[in-house]
Short mmCIF file of C-alpha atoms in Angstrom, two decimals:
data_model
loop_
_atom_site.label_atom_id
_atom_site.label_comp_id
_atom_site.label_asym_id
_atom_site.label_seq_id
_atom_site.Cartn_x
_atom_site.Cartn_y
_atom_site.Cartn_z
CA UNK A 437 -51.94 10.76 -44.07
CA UNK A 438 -50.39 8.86 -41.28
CA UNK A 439 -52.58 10.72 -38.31
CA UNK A 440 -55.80 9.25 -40.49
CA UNK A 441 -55.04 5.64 -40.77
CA UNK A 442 -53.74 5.93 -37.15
CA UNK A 443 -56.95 7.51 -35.28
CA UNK A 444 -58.74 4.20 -37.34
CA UNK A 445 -59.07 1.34 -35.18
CA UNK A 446 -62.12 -0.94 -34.11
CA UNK A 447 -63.70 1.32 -32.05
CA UNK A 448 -64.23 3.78 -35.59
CA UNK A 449 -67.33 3.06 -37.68
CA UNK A 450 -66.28 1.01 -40.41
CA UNK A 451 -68.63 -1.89 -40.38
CA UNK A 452 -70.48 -0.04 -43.65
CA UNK A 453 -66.91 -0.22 -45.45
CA UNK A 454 -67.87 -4.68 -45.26
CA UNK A 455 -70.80 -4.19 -47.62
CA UNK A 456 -68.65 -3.67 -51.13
CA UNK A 457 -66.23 -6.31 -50.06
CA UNK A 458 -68.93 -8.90 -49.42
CA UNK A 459 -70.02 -7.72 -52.51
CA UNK A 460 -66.32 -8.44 -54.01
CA UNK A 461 -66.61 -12.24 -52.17
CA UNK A 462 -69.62 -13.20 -54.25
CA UNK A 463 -68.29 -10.93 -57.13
CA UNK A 464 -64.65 -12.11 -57.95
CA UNK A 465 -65.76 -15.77 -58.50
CA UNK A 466 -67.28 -14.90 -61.37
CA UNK A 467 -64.73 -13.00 -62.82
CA UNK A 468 -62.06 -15.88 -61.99
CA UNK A 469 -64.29 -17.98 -63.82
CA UNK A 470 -64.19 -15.35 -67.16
CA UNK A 471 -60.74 -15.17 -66.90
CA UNK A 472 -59.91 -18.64 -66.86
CA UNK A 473 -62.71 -20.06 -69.77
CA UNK A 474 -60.91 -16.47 -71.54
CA UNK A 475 -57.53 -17.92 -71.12
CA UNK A 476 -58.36 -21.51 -72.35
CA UNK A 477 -61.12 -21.72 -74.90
CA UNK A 478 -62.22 -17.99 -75.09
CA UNK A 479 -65.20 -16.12 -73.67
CA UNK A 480 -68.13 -15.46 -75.94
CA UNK A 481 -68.80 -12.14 -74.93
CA UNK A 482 -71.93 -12.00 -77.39
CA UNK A 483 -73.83 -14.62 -75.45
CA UNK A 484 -72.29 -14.46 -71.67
CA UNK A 485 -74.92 -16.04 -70.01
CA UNK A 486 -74.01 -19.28 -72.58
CA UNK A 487 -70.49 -19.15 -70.87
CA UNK A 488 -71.73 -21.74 -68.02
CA UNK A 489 -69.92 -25.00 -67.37
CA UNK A 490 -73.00 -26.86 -68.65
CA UNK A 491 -72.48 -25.58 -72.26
CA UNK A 492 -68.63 -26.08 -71.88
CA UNK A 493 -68.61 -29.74 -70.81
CA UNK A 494 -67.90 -30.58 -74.35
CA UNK A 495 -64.98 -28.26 -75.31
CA UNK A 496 -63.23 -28.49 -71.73
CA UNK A 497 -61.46 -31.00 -69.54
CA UNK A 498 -64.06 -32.72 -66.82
CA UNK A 499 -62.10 -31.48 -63.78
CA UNK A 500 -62.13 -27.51 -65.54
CA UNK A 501 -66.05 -28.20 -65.82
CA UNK A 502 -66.42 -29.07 -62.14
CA UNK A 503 -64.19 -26.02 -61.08
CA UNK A 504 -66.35 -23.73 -63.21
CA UNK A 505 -69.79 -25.35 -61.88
CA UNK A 506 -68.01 -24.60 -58.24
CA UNK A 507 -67.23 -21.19 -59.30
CA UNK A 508 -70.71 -20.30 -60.60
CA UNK A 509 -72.05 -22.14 -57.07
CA UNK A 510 -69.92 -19.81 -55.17
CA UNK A 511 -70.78 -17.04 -56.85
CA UNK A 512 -74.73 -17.89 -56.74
CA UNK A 513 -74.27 -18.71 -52.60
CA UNK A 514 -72.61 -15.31 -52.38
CA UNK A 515 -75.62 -13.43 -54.19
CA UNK A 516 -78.22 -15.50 -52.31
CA UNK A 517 -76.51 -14.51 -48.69
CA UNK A 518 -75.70 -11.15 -49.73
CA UNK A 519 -79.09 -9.43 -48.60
CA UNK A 520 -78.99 -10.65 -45.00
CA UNK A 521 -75.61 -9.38 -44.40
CA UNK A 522 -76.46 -5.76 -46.02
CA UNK A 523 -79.33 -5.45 -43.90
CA UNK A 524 -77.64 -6.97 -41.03
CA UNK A 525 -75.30 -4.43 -41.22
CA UNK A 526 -77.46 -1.51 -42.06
CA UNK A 527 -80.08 -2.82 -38.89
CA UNK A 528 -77.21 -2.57 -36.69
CA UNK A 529 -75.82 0.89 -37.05
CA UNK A 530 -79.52 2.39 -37.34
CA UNK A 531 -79.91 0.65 -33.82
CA UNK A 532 -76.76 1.82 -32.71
CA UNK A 533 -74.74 -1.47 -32.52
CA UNK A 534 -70.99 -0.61 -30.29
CA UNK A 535 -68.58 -0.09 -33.31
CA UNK A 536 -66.31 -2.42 -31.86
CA UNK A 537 -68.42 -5.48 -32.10
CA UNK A 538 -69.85 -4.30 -35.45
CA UNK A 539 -66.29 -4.28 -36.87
CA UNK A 540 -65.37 -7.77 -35.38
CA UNK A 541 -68.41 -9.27 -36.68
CA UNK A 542 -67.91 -7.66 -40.32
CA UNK A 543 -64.28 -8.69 -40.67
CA UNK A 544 -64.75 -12.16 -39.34
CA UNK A 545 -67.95 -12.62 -41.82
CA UNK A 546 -65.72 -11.58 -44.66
CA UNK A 547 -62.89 -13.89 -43.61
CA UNK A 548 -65.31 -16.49 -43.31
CA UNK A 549 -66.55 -15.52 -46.81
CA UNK A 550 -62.90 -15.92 -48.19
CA UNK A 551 -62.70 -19.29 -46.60
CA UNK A 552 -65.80 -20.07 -47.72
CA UNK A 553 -64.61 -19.28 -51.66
CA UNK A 554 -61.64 -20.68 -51.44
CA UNK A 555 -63.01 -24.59 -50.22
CA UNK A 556 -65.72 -24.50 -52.34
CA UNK A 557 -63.74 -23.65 -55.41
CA UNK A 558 -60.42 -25.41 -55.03
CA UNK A 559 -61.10 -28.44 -52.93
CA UNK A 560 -63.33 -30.52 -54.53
CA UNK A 561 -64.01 -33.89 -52.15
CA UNK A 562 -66.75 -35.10 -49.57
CA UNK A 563 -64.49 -33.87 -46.31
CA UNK A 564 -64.01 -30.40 -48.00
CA UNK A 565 -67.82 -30.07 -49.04
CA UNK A 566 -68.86 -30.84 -45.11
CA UNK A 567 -65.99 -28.29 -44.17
CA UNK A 568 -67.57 -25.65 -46.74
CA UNK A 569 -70.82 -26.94 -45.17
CA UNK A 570 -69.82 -25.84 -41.76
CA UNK A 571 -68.48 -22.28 -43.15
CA UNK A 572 -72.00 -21.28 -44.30
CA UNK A 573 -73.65 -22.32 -41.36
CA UNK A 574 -70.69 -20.45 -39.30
CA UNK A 575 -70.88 -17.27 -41.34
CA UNK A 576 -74.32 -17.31 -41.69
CA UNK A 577 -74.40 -17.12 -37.77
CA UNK A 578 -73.01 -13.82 -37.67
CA UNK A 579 -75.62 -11.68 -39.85
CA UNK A 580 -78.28 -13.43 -37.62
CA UNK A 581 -76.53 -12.34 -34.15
CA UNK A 582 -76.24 -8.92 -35.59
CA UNK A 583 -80.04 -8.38 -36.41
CA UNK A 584 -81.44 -10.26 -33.30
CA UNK A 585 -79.03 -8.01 -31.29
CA UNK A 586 -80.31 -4.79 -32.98
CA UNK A 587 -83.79 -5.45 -32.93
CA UNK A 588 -83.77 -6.41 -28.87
CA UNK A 589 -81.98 -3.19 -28.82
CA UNK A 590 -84.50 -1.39 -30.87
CA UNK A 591 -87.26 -3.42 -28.89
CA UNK A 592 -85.62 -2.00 -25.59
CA UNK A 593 -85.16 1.32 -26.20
CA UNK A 594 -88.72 1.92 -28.24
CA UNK A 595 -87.26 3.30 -30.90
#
């Protein structure tokens, strides 16, 4: 078991292996959100689309409201940037992308992700919403590099 995990480094192809954890970024949100209206006023499983911090606002705290509406936002941003980084991805190892900077670009997109949950859900002032700001805009950069880089390579080699 050792000899596997130690003949993995960045050179190996594991820039695929990024596309179920960026779907966990824009996943667990969600979920922390269902936990937390479980723990305080209960989830109504029935109706779980009615479980939205605009129907809550009345049986919850203001500042649990605003967490949930940044919860659901982080969530939503994560499903809306979701399909540029699979295909981003995907582009690049069809083109034949180096491994190496496949695998950089993957795990710093999902640490950006990360980041990018954690300020919008816990930090909940102007400065923090132009630092999330900047963490799209940053992470958004590197699905973009990846499929202008695979299609000039694509272009160049006439595949």
């Amino acid at each position: 078991m050792s000899s596997l995990f130690s003949s993995i480094n960045l050179n190996s192809p594991l820039s695929l292996y990024s596309i179920p954890v960026i779907w966990f970024t824009s996943f667990y949100p969600h979920s922390l959100k269902f936990l937390k209206i479980d723990n305080t006023i209960g989830y109504v499983n029935t109706r779980p689309r009615w479980n939205n911090a605009n129907n809550l606002k009345e049986k919850l705290p203001a500042n649990l409201t605003t967490r949930f509406e940044r919860m659901e936002g982080a969530h939503n941003n994560g499903n809306e940037a979701m399909p540029l980084w699979f295909a981003a991805v995907i582009a690049g190892n069809i083109a034949g992308l180096d491994n190496r900077y496949l695998n950089t670009m993957a795990l710093t997109y999902v640490a950006t992700r990360f980041a990018y949950n954690t300020v919008y859900i816990y930090y909940n002032d102007l400065g923090k919403g132009w630092a999330r700001t900047f963490l799209y805009f940053f992470g958004l950069s590197y699905p973009l590099r990846i499929l202008f880089k695979a299609a000039a390579k694509v272009a160049a080699t006439g595949k």
